[in-house]
CSV table of C-alpha atoms in Angstrom, one decimal:
chain,number,residue,atom,x,y,z
C,1407,MET,CA,90.1,129.8,129.0
C,1408,PHE,CA,87.8,132.8,128.8
C,1409,GLY,CA,86.4,135.3,131.3
C,1410,TYR,CA,89.7,136.4,132.9
C,1411,ILE,CA,89.7,139.8,131.3
C,1412,ILE,CA,87.3,141.8,133.5
C,1413,PRO,CA,87.1,145.3,134.8
C,1414,GLU,CA,87.6,146.3,138.4
C,1415,LYS,CA,84.0,147.2,138.9
C,1416,PRO,CA,84.3,149.2,142.2
C,1417,GLU,CA,86.8,151.5,140.5
C,1418,LEU,CA,84.6,152.3,137.5
C,1419,LYS,CA,82.6,155.4,137.4
C,1420,ILE,CA,78.9,154.7,137.0
C,1421,ARG,CA,78.8,156.1,133.5
C,1422,GLU,CA,81.9,154.0,132.6
C,1423,TYR,CA,80.2,150.9,134.0
C,1424,GLU,CA,77.1,151.6,131.9
C,1425,ALA,CA,79.2,152.2,128.8
C,1426,TYR,CA,80.9,148.8,129.5
C,1427,ARG,CA,77.6,147.1,129.8
C,1428,ALA,CA,76.3,148.8,126.6
C,1429,TYR,CA,79.1,146.9,124.8
C,1430,TYR,CA,78.3,143.7,126.5
C,1431,CYS,CA,74.7,143.9,125.6
C,1432,GLY,CA,75.6,145.2,122.2
C,1433,VAL,CA,77.7,142.1,121.4
C,1434,CYS,CA,74.9,139.9,122.6
C,1435,ARG,CA,72.5,141.7,120.3
C,1436,ALA,CA,75.0,141.4,117.4
C,1437,ILE,CA,75.4,137.6,118.0
C,1438,LYS,CA,71.6,137.3,117.7
C,1439,THR,CA,71.5,139.4,114.5
C,1440,ASN,CA,74.3,137.4,112.9
C,1441,HIS,CA,73.6,133.9,114.2
C,1442,GLY,CA,70.4,133.6,116.0
C,1443,ASN,CA,69.5,133.2,119.7
C,1444,LEU,CA,71.3,130.0,120.8
C,1445,PRO,CA,74.9,131.2,120.2
C,1446,ARG,CA,74.2,134.1,122.5
C,1447,LEU,CA,74.8,131.7,125.4
C,1448,THR,CA,78.5,131.7,124.5
C,1449,LEU,CA,78.9,135.5,125.1
C,1450,ASN,CA,81.9,136.2,127.4
C,1451,TYR,CA,83.8,139.2,128.9
C,1452,ASP,CA,86.8,138.7,126.7
C,1453,THR,CA,84.7,139.4,123.6
C,1454,THR,CA,83.2,142.5,125.3
C,1455,PHE,CA,86.8,143.7,125.9
C,1456,LEU,CA,87.6,143.1,122.2
C,1457,ALA,CA,84.5,145.0,121.1
C,1458,LEU,CA,85.2,147.9,123.5
C,1459,LEU,CA,88.9,148.1,122.5
C,1460,LEU,CA,88.3,148.1,118.8
C,1461,SER,CA,85.4,150.5,119.0
C,1462,ALA,CA,87.4,152.9,121.2
C,1463,LEU,CA,90.3,152.7,118.7
C,1464,PHE,CA,88.6,152.7,115.3
C,1465,GLU,CA,84.9,153.6,115.5
C,1466,GLU,CA,83.9,157.2,114.7
C,1467,GLU,CA,80.6,157.5,116.5
C,1468,PRO,CA,79.2,154.3,118.0
C,1469,ASN,CA,75.4,154.2,117.9
C,1470,MET,CA,73.9,153.9,121.4
C,1471,GLU,CA,70.2,153.0,121.7
C,1472,ASP,CA,67.7,152.0,124.3
C,1473,CYS,CA,66.7,148.4,123.7
C,1474,ARG,CA,64.7,145.7,125.3
C,1475,CYS,CA,66.5,142.6,126.5
C,1476,ALA,CA,64.8,139.2,126.7
C,1477,ILE,CA,66.7,138.3,130.0
C,1478,HIS,CA,65.9,141.7,131.6
C,1479,PRO,CA,62.5,142.5,130.2
C,1480,LEU,CA,61.4,145.1,132.7
C,1481,LYS,CA,63.7,148.0,131.9
C,1482,ARG,CA,65.1,149.1,128.6
C,1483,ARG,CA,68.9,149.1,128.4
C,1484,LYS,CA,71.4,151.2,126.5
C,1485,MET,CA,73.3,149.1,124.0
C,1486,ILE,CA,75.6,149.7,121.0
C,1487,THR,CA,73.8,148.9,117.8
C,1488,ASN,CA,74.5,148.8,114.1
C,1489,SER,CA,78.2,148.5,114.6
C,1490,GLU,CA,80.5,146.7,112.1
C,1491,ILE,CA,83.0,146.3,115.0
C,1492,LEU,CA,80.6,144.6,117.3
C,1493,SER,CA,79.5,142.4,114.5
C,1494,TYR,CA,83.1,141.4,114.0
C,1495,ALA,CA,83.5,140.8,117.8
C,1496,ALA,CA,80.3,138.7,117.7
C,1497,ASP,CA,81.7,136.5,114.9
C,1498,MET,CA,85.0,136.1,116.8
C,1499,ASN,CA,83.1,135.1,119.9
C,1500,VAL,CA,81.3,132.3,118.0
C,1501,LEU,CA,84.6,131.2,116.3
C,1502,LEU,CA,86.5,131.0,119.5
C,1503,SER,CA,83.7,129.4,121.4
C,1504,TRP,CA,83.3,126.6,118.8
C,1505,LEU,CA,87.0,126.0,118.8
C,1506,ASN,CA,87.0,125.9,122.6
C,1507,LEU,CA,84.3,123.3,122.6
C,1508,ALA,CA,86.1,121.3,119.9
C,1509,ASP,CA,89.1,121.3,122.2
C,1510,LYS,CA,87.1,120.1,125.2
C,1511,TRP,CA,85.6,117.3,123.0
C,1512,GLU,CA,89.1,116.3,121.9
C,1513,ASP,CA,90.6,116.3,125.4
C,1514,ASP,CA,87.8,115.0,127.6
C,1515,LYS,CA,85.2,113.6,125.2
C,1516,SER,CA,82.7,115.8,127.0
C,1517,GLN,CA,79.2,115.1,125.8
C,1518,ILE,CA,78.2,118.7,126.6
C,1519,ALA,CA,81.0,120.0,124.5
C,1520,TYR,CA,79.9,117.8,121.6
C,1521,ALA,CA,76.3,119.0,121.9
C,1522,GLY,CA,77.5,122.6,122.0
C,1523,MET,CA,79.6,122.0,118.8
C,1524,LEU,CA,76.5,120.7,117.0
C,1525,ALA,CA,74.4,123.7,118.1
C,1526,LEU,CA,77.1,126.2,117.0
C,1527,LYS,CA,78.1,124.5,113.8
C,1528,PRO,CA,76.0,126.6,111.4
C,1529,ALA,CA,77.2,129.8,113.0
C,1530,TYR,CA,80.8,128.5,113.0
C,1531,LEU,CA,80.6,127.7,109.3
C,1532,ARG,CA,79.1,131.1,108.5
C,1533,VAL,CA,82.1,132.8,110.3
C,1534,THR,CA,84.8,130.7,108.6
C,1535,ALA,CA,83.2,131.5,105.2
C,1536,LYS,CA,83.2,135.2,106.1
C,1537,TYR,CA,86.8,135.4,107.3
C,1538,PRO,CA,88.5,132.5,105.4
C,1539,GLU,CA,92.1,133.7,105.9
C,1540,LYS,CA,91.7,134.7,109.5
C,1541,SER,CA,90.0,131.4,110.3
C,1542,ARG,CA,92.7,129.4,108.6
C,1543,ASN,CA,95.4,131.3,110.6
C,1544,ILE,CA,93.6,130.6,113.8
C,1545,HIS,CA,93.2,126.9,113.0
C,1546,GLU,CA,96.9,126.6,112.2
C,1547,GLN,CA,97.8,128.1,115.6
C,1548,LEU,CA,95.5,125.7,117.4
C,1549,LYS,CA,96.9,122.8,115.5
C,1550,LEU,CA,100.4,123.9,116.6
C,1551,LEU,CA,99.1,124.2,120.2
C,1552,SER,CA,97.7,120.6,120.1
C,1553,GLN,CA,101.1,119.4,118.8
C,1554,LEU,CA,103.0,121.1,121.6
C,1555,GLU,CA,100.6,119.8,124.2
C,1556,ALA,CA,100.8,116.3,122.8
C,1557,ASN,CA,104.6,116.4,122.8
C,1558,ARG,CA,104.5,117.6,126.5
C,1559,CYS,CA,106.2,120.9,125.7
C,1560,ASP,CA,108.2,121.9,128.8
C,1561,SER,CA,108.4,125.7,128.2
C,1562,ILE,CA,105.5,127.9,129.3
C,1563,ASP,CA,106.7,130.6,126.8
C,1564,GLN,CA,106.7,128.1,123.9
C,1565,ALA,CA,103.4,126.6,124.9
C,1566,ALA,CA,101.8,130.0,125.1
C,1567,GLU,CA,103.1,131.1,121.7
C,1568,PRO,CA,100.3,129.7,119.5
C,1569,PHE,CA,97.5,131.1,121.6
C,1570,ALA,CA,99.3,134.5,121.8
C,1571,LYS,CA,99.6,134.5,118.0
C,1572,LEU,CA,96.0,133.5,117.7
C,1573,MET,CA,94.8,136.5,119.8
C,1574,GLU,CA,97.1,138.7,117.8
C,1575,GLU,CA,95.2,137.5,114.7
C,1576,VAL,CA,91.8,138.0,116.4
C,1577,ILE,CA,92.6,141.5,117.6
C,1578,LEU,CA,93.7,142.7,114.1
C,1579,TYR,CA,90.4,143.9,113.0
C,1580,PRO,CA,90.3,144.0,109.2
C,1581,LEU,CA,90.4,147.7,108.9
C,1582,ILE,CA,89.9,149.4,105.5
C,1583,ASP,CA,93.1,151.3,104.9
C,1584,SER,CA,92.6,154.9,105.8
C,1585,SER,CA,94.8,158.0,105.9
C,1586,ASP,CA,94.1,158.5,109.5
C,1587,LYS,CA,97.5,158.9,111.2
C,1588,ASP,CA,96.2,157.4,114.4
C,1589,HIS,CA,95.1,154.2,112.6
C,1590,GLU,CA,98.6,153.8,111.2
C,1591,ARG,CA,100.1,154.1,114.7
C,1592,ASN,CA,97.5,151.8,116.2
C,1593,LYS,CA,98.1,149.1,113.5
C,1594,LYS,CA,101.8,149.1,114.6
C,1595,ALA,CA,101.1,148.8,118.4
C,1596,LEU,CA,98.1,146.4,118.2
C,1597,PRO,CA,99.9,143.2,117.2
C,1598,TRP,CA,102.3,143.5,120.3
C,1599,PHE,CA,99.2,144.3,122.5
C,1600,GLY,CA,97.2,141.3,121.1
C,1601,TYR,CA,100.1,138.9,121.4
C,1602,HIS,CA,100.6,139.7,125.0
C,1603,ILE,CA,96.8,139.6,125.8
C,1604,GLY,CA,96.8,136.0,124.3
C,1605,LYS,CA,99.9,135.1,126.2
C,1606,TRP,CA,98.5,136.4,129.5
C,1607,ILE,CA,95.2,134.4,129.0
C,1608,TYR,CA,97.0,131.2,128.2
C,1609,THR,CA,99.5,131.6,131.1
C,1610,ILE,CA,96.9,132.5,133.7
C,1611,ASP,CA,94.6,129.7,132.5
C,1612,ALA,CA,97.5,127.2,132.9
C,1613,LEU,CA,98.1,128.5,136.4
C,1614,ASP,CA,94.4,128.4,137.4
C,1615,ASP,CA,94.2,124.8,136.2
C,1616,LEU,CA,97.4,123.6,138.0
C,1617,GLU,CA,95.6,121.9,140.8
C,1618,SER,CA,93.0,120.1,138.7
C,1619,ASP,CA,95.6,119.1,136.1
C,1620,ILE,CA,97.7,117.5,138.8
C,1621,ARG,CA,94.6,115.5,139.9
C,1622,SER,CA,93.5,114.5,136.5
C,1623,LYS,CA,97.1,114.0,135.2
C,1624,ALA,CA,96.4,116.4,132.3
C,1625,TYR,CA,99.1,118.3,130.5
C,1626,ASN,CA,100.1,121.6,132.1
C,1627,PRO,CA,103.2,123.5,130.8
C,1628,PHE,CA,104.1,124.7,134.3
C,1629,LEU,CA,104.3,121.2,135.6
C,1630,TYR,CA,106.5,120.0,132.8
C,1631,GLN,CA,108.8,123.0,133.1
C,1632,TYR,CA,109.3,123.3,136.8
C,1633,TRP,CA,108.5,119.9,138.4
C,1634,LYS,CA,111.4,117.5,138.4
C,1635,ARG,CA,110.5,114.3,136.7
C,1636,GLU,CA,112.0,112.0,139.3
C,1637,ALA,CA,109.7,113.6,141.9
C,1638,SER,CA,106.7,113.5,139.6
C,1639,GLY,CA,105.1,110.2,140.5
C,1640,ARG,CA,102.2,112.3,139.3
C,1641,ASP,CA,99.8,110.7,141.7
C,1642,THR,CA,97.5,113.3,143.3
C,1643,LYS,CA,100.2,115.5,144.8
C,1644,ASP,CA,98.6,118.5,146.5
C,1645,ILE,CA,99.4,121.9,145.1
C,1646,LYS,CA,100.9,122.8,148.5
C,1647,ASP,CA,103.7,120.4,147.7
C,1648,LEU,CA,104.5,122.1,144.5
C,1649,PRO,CA,107.9,123.8,144.5
C,1650,LYS,CA,107.8,127.5,145.3
C,1651,ASP,CA,109.6,127.9,142.0
C,1652,ILE,CA,106.4,127.4,139.9
C,1653,LEU,CA,104.5,130.2,141.6
C,1654,GLU,CA,107.5,132.5,141.6
C,1655,ALA,CA,108.2,131.9,137.9
C,1656,ALA,CA,104.5,132.2,137.0
C,1657,GLU,CA,104.3,135.5,138.9
C,1658,PHE,CA,107.4,136.8,137.0
C,1659,ASN,CA,106.0,135.7,133.6
C,1660,LEU,CA,102.5,137.1,134.2
C,1661,PHE,CA,103.7,140.5,135.4
C,1662,ALA,CA,106.3,140.8,132.6
C,1663,THR,CA,103.4,140.1,130.2
C,1664,LEU,CA,101.1,142.6,131.9
C,1665,SER,CA,103.9,145.2,131.7
C,1666,GLU,CA,104.1,144.8,128.0
C,1667,ILE,CA,100.3,145.0,127.6
C,1668,ALA,CA,100.5,148.3,129.5
C,1669,LYS,CA,103.4,149.6,127.4
C,1670,SER,CA,101.6,148.9,124.2
C,1671,PHE,CA,98.3,150.2,125.6
C,1672,GLU,CA,100.0,153.6,126.3
C,1673,LEU,CA,101.0,153.8,122.7
C,1674,LEU,CA,97.5,153.3,121.3
C,1675,GLN,CA,95.5,156.3,120.4
C,1676,PHE,CA,91.9,156.1,121.6
C,1677,LYS,CA,88.9,158.0,120.5
C,1678,ARG,CA,87.1,157.3,123.8
C,1679,HIS,CA,86.9,155.0,126.8
C,1680,LYS,CA,90.7,154.9,127.4
C,1681,ASP,CA,89.8,155.0,131.2
C,1682,ILE,CA,87.7,151.9,131.0
C,1683,ILE,CA,90.3,150.0,129.2
C,1684,GLY,CA,93.0,151.3,131.5
C,1685,ASN,CA,90.9,150.1,134.4
C,1686,ILE,CA,90.8,146.6,132.9
C,1687,ILE,CA,94.5,146.5,132.2
C,1688,TYR,CA,95.9,148.1,135.3
C,1689,GLN,CA,93.3,147.0,137.9
C,1690,GLY,CA,91.1,144.2,136.7
C,1691,MET,CA,93.8,142.0,135.2
C,1692,GLN,CA,96.2,142.8,138.0
C,1693,ARG,CA,93.7,141.7,140.6
C,1694,LYS,CA,92.8,138.5,138.7
C,1695,THR,CA,96.6,137.7,138.5
C,1696,GLU,CA,97.0,138.3,142.2
C,1697,THR,CA,93.9,136.2,143.1
C,1698,ILE,CA,95.1,133.2,141.2
C,1699,LEU,CA,98.6,133.5,142.4
C,1700,ARG,CA,97.4,133.7,146.0
C,1701,LYS,CA,95.2,130.7,145.4
C,1702,GLY,CA,98.3,128.7,144.6
C,1703,LYS,CA,100.2,130.1,147.6
C,1704,GLN,CA,97.6,129.1,150.2
C,1705,PRO,CA,98.5,126.2,152.4
E,103,MET,CA,98.9,168.4,115.2
E,104,ARG,CA,96.4,167.1,117.8
E,105,ASP,CA,95.0,169.5,120.5
E,106,PRO,CA,98.0,170.0,122.8
E,107,TYR,CA,95.7,169.8,125.9
E,108,GLU,CA,94.6,166.4,124.7
E,109,VAL,CA,98.1,165.3,124.1
E,110,LEU,CA,99.2,166.3,127.6
E,111,GLU,CA,96.0,164.9,129.1
E,112,ILE,CA,95.1,168.1,130.9
E,113,ASP,CA,92.0,170.4,131.0
E,114,ARG,CA,91.9,173.7,129.1
E,115,GLY,CA,92.9,176.6,131.3
E,116,ALA,CA,95.5,174.5,133.2
E,117,SER,CA,98.1,176.5,135.0
E,118,LYS,CA,101.7,176.6,134.0
E,119,GLU,CA,102.5,174.3,136.9
E,120,GLU,CA,99.9,171.8,135.9
E,121,ILE,CA,101.2,171.8,132.4
E,122,GLN,CA,104.7,171.2,133.6
E,123,LYS,CA,103.6,168.4,136.0
E,124,ALA,CA,101.7,166.7,133.2
E,125,TYR,CA,104.6,167.1,130.9
E,126,ARG,CA,107.1,165.6,133.4
E,127,LYS,CA,104.7,162.6,134.1
E,128,LEU,CA,104.4,161.8,130.4
E,129,VAL,CA,108.1,162.2,129.6
E,130,LYS,CA,108.8,159.7,132.4
E,131,GLN,CA,106.2,157.4,130.9
E,132,TYR,CA,107.5,157.5,127.3
E,133,HIS,CA,111.1,158.1,128.1
E,134,PRO,CA,113.4,156.0,125.8
E,135,ASP,CA,114.7,154.1,128.8
E,136,GLN,CA,111.2,152.7,129.3
E,137,TYR,CA,111.2,151.4,125.7
E,138,HIS,CA,114.8,150.6,125.5
E,139,ASP,CA,115.3,147.9,122.9
E,140,HIS,CA,111.6,147.6,122.6
E,141,PRO,CA,109.8,146.6,119.4
E,142,LEU,CA,107.6,149.6,119.8
E,143,ALA,CA,110.4,152.1,120.5
E,144,GLY,CA,109.7,154.0,117.3
E,145,LEU,CA,106.1,154.6,118.3
E,146,ALA,CA,107.2,155.7,121.8
E,147,GLU,CA,109.7,158.2,120.1
E,148,GLU,CA,106.9,159.6,118.0
E,149,LYS,CA,104.7,159.9,121.0
E,150,LEU,CA,107.4,161.7,122.9
E,151,ALA,CA,107.9,164.1,120.0
E,152,GLU,CA,104.2,164.9,120.0
E,153,ILE,CA,104.4,165.5,123.8
E,154,ASN,CA,107.3,167.9,123.4
E,155,GLU,CA,105.6,169.8,120.6
E,156,ALA,CA,102.4,170.1,122.7
E,157,TYR,CA,104.4,171.4,125.7
E,158,ASP,CA,106.2,173.9,123.5
E,159,ILE,CA,103.0,175.2,122.1
E,160,LEU,CA,101.4,175.6,125.6
E,161,MET,CA,104.4,177.2,127.1
E,162,LYS,CA,104.3,179.7,124.2
E,163,GLY,CA,107.3,179.0,122.1
E,164,GLY,CA,109.6,177.8,124.8
E,165,GLY,CA,111.6,176.1,122.1
E,166,ALA,CA,114.0,173.4,123.1
E,167,SER,CA,114.6,174.8,126.6
E,168,GLY,CA,113.0,172.6,129.3
E,169,THR,CA,111.9,169.9,126.9
E,170,TYR,CA,113.3,166.4,126.7
E,171,ARG,CA,114.8,165.8,123.3
E,172,ASP,CA,117.5,163.2,123.8
E,173,ASN,CA,117.3,160.5,121.2
E,174,SER,CA,117.6,157.1,122.7
E,175,SER,CA,120.3,155.3,124.6
E,176,SER,CA,120.1,152.6,122.1
E,177,TRP,CA,121.1,148.9,122.2
E,178,ASN,CA,123.2,149.8,119.2
E,179,GLN,CA,125.8,151.4,121.3
E,180,ASN,CA,126.5,148.0,122.8
E,181,THR,CA,127.6,146.5,119.5
E,182,GLN,CA,131.0,147.9,120.5
E,183,ASN,CA,130.9,144.8,122.7
E,184,THR,CA,131.8,145.5,126.2
E,185,SER,CA,132.1,141.9,127.2
E,186,SER,CA,135.6,141.4,128.6
E,187,GLY,CA,137.1,143.1,125.5
E,188,ASN,CA,136.0,140.2,123.3
E,189,THR,CA,135.4,141.4,119.8
E,190,ASN,CA,134.3,138.1,118.4
E,191,SER,CA,132.8,138.8,114.9
E,192,PHE,CA,130.3,136.0,115.2
E,193,TYR,CA,128.6,137.6,118.1
E,194,GLN,CA,128.9,141.0,116.3
E,195,GLU,CA,126.9,139.5,113.4
E,196,VAL,CA,124.3,138.0,115.8
E,197,ARG,CA,123.9,141.5,117.4
E,198,LEU,CA,123.5,143.0,113.9
E,199,HIS,CA,120.7,140.6,113.0
E,200,ILE,CA,119.0,141.3,116.3
E,201,ASN,CA,119.2,145.1,115.6
E,202,ASN,CA,117.6,144.6,112.2
E,203,GLY,CA,114.8,142.6,113.7
E,204,ASN,CA,115.9,139.3,112.1
E,205,LEU,CA,115.3,137.4,115.4
E,206,SER,CA,114.8,134.0,113.8
E,207,HIS,CA,118.1,134.2,111.9
E,208,ALA,CA,120.0,135.4,115.0
E,209,GLU,CA,118.5,132.6,117.0
E,210,LYS,CA,119.4,130.0,114.3
E,211,MET,CA,123.0,131.2,114.3
E,212,LEU,CA,123.2,130.8,118.1
E,213,ASP,CA,121.5,127.4,118.0
E,214,GLN,CA,123.9,126.2,115.4
E,215,SER,CA,127.0,127.3,117.3
E,216,ASN,CA,125.7,126.2,120.7
E,217,ALA,CA,128.8,127.7,122.3
E,218,GLN,CA,127.0,128.3,125.6
E,219,THR,CA,129.4,131.0,126.6
E,220,ALA,CA,128.2,133.9,128.8
E,221,GLN,CA,127.8,136.1,125.7
E,222,TRP,CA,125.9,133.3,124.0
E,223,HIS,CA,123.4,133.1,126.9
E,224,PHE,CA,123.1,136.9,127.0
E,225,LEU,CA,122.2,137.1,123.3
E,226,LYS,CA,119.8,134.2,123.7
E,227,GLY,CA,118.2,136.1,126.5
E,228,VAL,CA,117.9,139.2,124.5
E,229,ILE,CA,116.3,137.4,121.6
E,230,TYR,CA,113.8,135.7,123.9
E,231,GLN,CA,112.9,139.0,125.5
E,232,LYS,CA,112.2,140.6,122.1
E,233,LYS,CA,110.1,137.6,121.2
E,234,GLY,CA,108.0,137.9,124.3
E,235,TRP,CA,109.3,134.7,126.0
E,236,TYR,CA,110.1,136.2,129.3
E,237,SER,CA,110.7,133.1,131.4
E,238,GLN,CA,113.2,131.8,128.9
E,239,ALA,CA,114.8,135.2,128.6
E,240,MET,CA,115.2,135.4,132.4
E,241,THR,CA,116.8,131.9,132.6
E,242,HIS,CA,119.4,132.8,130.0
E,243,LEU,CA,120.2,136.3,131.3
E,244,GLN,CA,120.6,134.8,134.8
E,245,ILE,CA,123.1,132.2,133.5
E,246,ALA,CA,125.0,135.0,131.6
E,247,VAL,CA,125.3,137.0,134.8
E,248,ASN,CA,126.3,134.0,136.9
E,249,MET,CA,129.0,133.2,134.3
E,250,GLU,CA,130.3,136.8,134.2
E,251,PRO,CA,129.1,138.6,137.3
E,252,GLY,CA,131.3,141.7,136.5
E,253,ASN,CA,129.7,142.3,133.1
E,254,PRO,CA,127.6,145.5,133.3
E,255,GLU,CA,125.7,144.9,130.1
E,256,PHE,CA,124.5,141.5,131.3
E,257,ARG,CA,123.6,142.7,134.7
E,258,SER,CA,121.8,145.8,133.4
E,259,ALA,CA,119.7,143.6,131.0
E,260,LEU,CA,118.7,141.3,133.9
E,261,ASN,CA,117.8,144.2,136.2
E,262,ALA,CA,115.7,145.8,133.4
E,263,MET,CA,113.5,142.7,133.3
E,264,GLY,CA,112.6,143.1,137.0
E,265,TYR,CA,112.3,146.8,136.7
E,266,ASN,CA,109.6,146.7,134.0
E,267,SER,CA,107.2,144.6,136.1
E,268,GLN,CA,107.8,147.0,139.0
E,269,VAL,CA,106.9,150.0,136.8
E,270,TYR,CA,103.6,148.2,135.9
E,271,ARG,CA,102.8,147.4,139.6
E,272,ASP,CA,103.5,151.0,140.7
E,273,ARG,CA,101.4,152.4,137.9
E,274,SER,CA,98.5,150.1,138.7
E,275,ARG,CA,98.6,151.1,142.3
E,276,GLN,CA,98.4,154.8,141.3
E,277,TYR,CA,95.8,154.2,138.6
E,278,GLY,CA,92.6,156.2,139.0
E,279,ARG,CA,93.9,158.1,142.0
E,280,ARG,CA,93.1,161.7,141.5
E,281,ASP,CA,95.4,164.6,142.5
E,282,MET,CA,94.6,166.7,145.5
E,283,ASP,CA,91.9,169.2,144.8
E,284,PHE,CA,90.8,172.3,146.7
E,285,CYS,CA,88.6,170.3,149.1
E,286,ASP,CA,91.6,168.1,150.0
E,287,VAL,CA,93.8,171.2,150.5
E,288,CYS,CA,91.2,172.8,152.7
E,289,GLN,CA,90.7,169.7,154.8
E,290,CYS,CA,94.4,169.4,155.3
E,291,LEU,CA,94.7,173.1,156.4
E,292,ILE,CA,91.8,172.7,158.9
E,293,CYS,CA,93.4,169.6,160.4
E,294,THR,CA,96.8,171.4,160.5
E,295,ASP,CA,95.2,174.3,162.3
E,296,CYS,CA,93.4,172.1,164.8
E,297,CYS,CA,96.6,170.2,165.7
E,298,CYS,CA,98.5,173.4,165.9
E,299,GLU,CA,95.9,174.9,168.3
E,300,CYS,CA,96.1,171.7,170.4
E,301,MET,CA,99.8,172.3,170.8
E,302,GLY,CA,99.2,175.9,171.9
E,303,GLY,CA,99.8,177.6,168.6
E,304,ASP,CA,97.5,178.9,165.9
E,305,CYS,CA,98.1,178.2,162.3
E,306,ILE,CA,95.1,180.1,160.9
E,307,PRO,CA,94.0,182.8,163.3
E,308,CYS,CA,90.5,183.3,161.9
E,309,CYS,CA,89.5,179.6,162.4
């Protein structure tokens, strides 16, 4: 589910790449500060994107410091420190990771997932206590998603909706109201942006899992929407036998979503790093989409 | 008012041509047609106004001349209902609800009637598009066009869906590409001169 939102590294300038990494390391550090060392293992690129985005939109002067990293002890690294926004991103990282593990435990009864849940439980409780309303909204959306999946929802749009709404909730950083005109504009554009980010993540994850879902006979909205029941049999049919329709439809949906992400991105007012985020949206996510589509098209 | 150079995304000391080029690029990007019927159309309009103001300042009080000021080819115009002269008030009311952003109410009205006419599918498609349900939107718009192929409103909505994705793809292909700078121009001239000399001419006599 996570790790699809990445930059197109070769197209980043070196200073942009270092800035991106400063956020990645900064969130890692923030997780440690808020929740201790173990939850740092759940750090992912999506949270880095969240931190970078919110900081670029709302943070006046992010604090960059040279720090030591336990994993890379030889050289000090620049990282963002003492940031409310990174602290928020760290908390969201923990929340979403715990929920992801809970989902794996529900679906597959995975022992590793259960162990992860136990390890993350204290951190998870801390976050839900800190953001009670947000956590409640996120839980509700996940409950809706479980219901849709249990009822074998046969519309990718409908199935993606709860996760899209969830990301909309996550991306709405609880900003203290200010008279900054840019903040007002950004607050209008962010929900549409967040919704489509969530929709893209869910859709691309469903597409990526298509092959394995066929084998394991797990629920996949694409299969239920585009695969005729009478042909289903559902016994290990290879992805190459899938109708062309699924891939065509997935391509349309993903690019329509990317187009809306881009449109709302262009309406956001950034204080800095618009180039890095543009790289992620126009190049990183585009490449990821093409790669996964091509994987499905290969004989 | 923000720094006009920042608004037009150009460097200070940009020439008039560079200002005009930047202005044209941004107007194309934030043109009402790009955000036609879009939930964020208001924001795009604000951004366009900001761009126009910045351009006017930099071109030294050029006023309205040369700036794009048209205010939206809006979905509202279509409430005159161009569909085969049908002025069904039920569909008028659905359109009104869509215009006001009451998507769930509009959808409920359509679901209750379940008329499944071309107009019904078209409006269903529009609602789904505004909700962000693009596959469903495409399905219904396609049915509407199949049922009434001659209807320009239906066809234009269907085409617009494909067009948006194409705009994204084009922009991502161009992203990060810089404009020609002096080094590029010089290289081109030298190559031109070499080719010219190979053919017996001489583009730049001193090289």
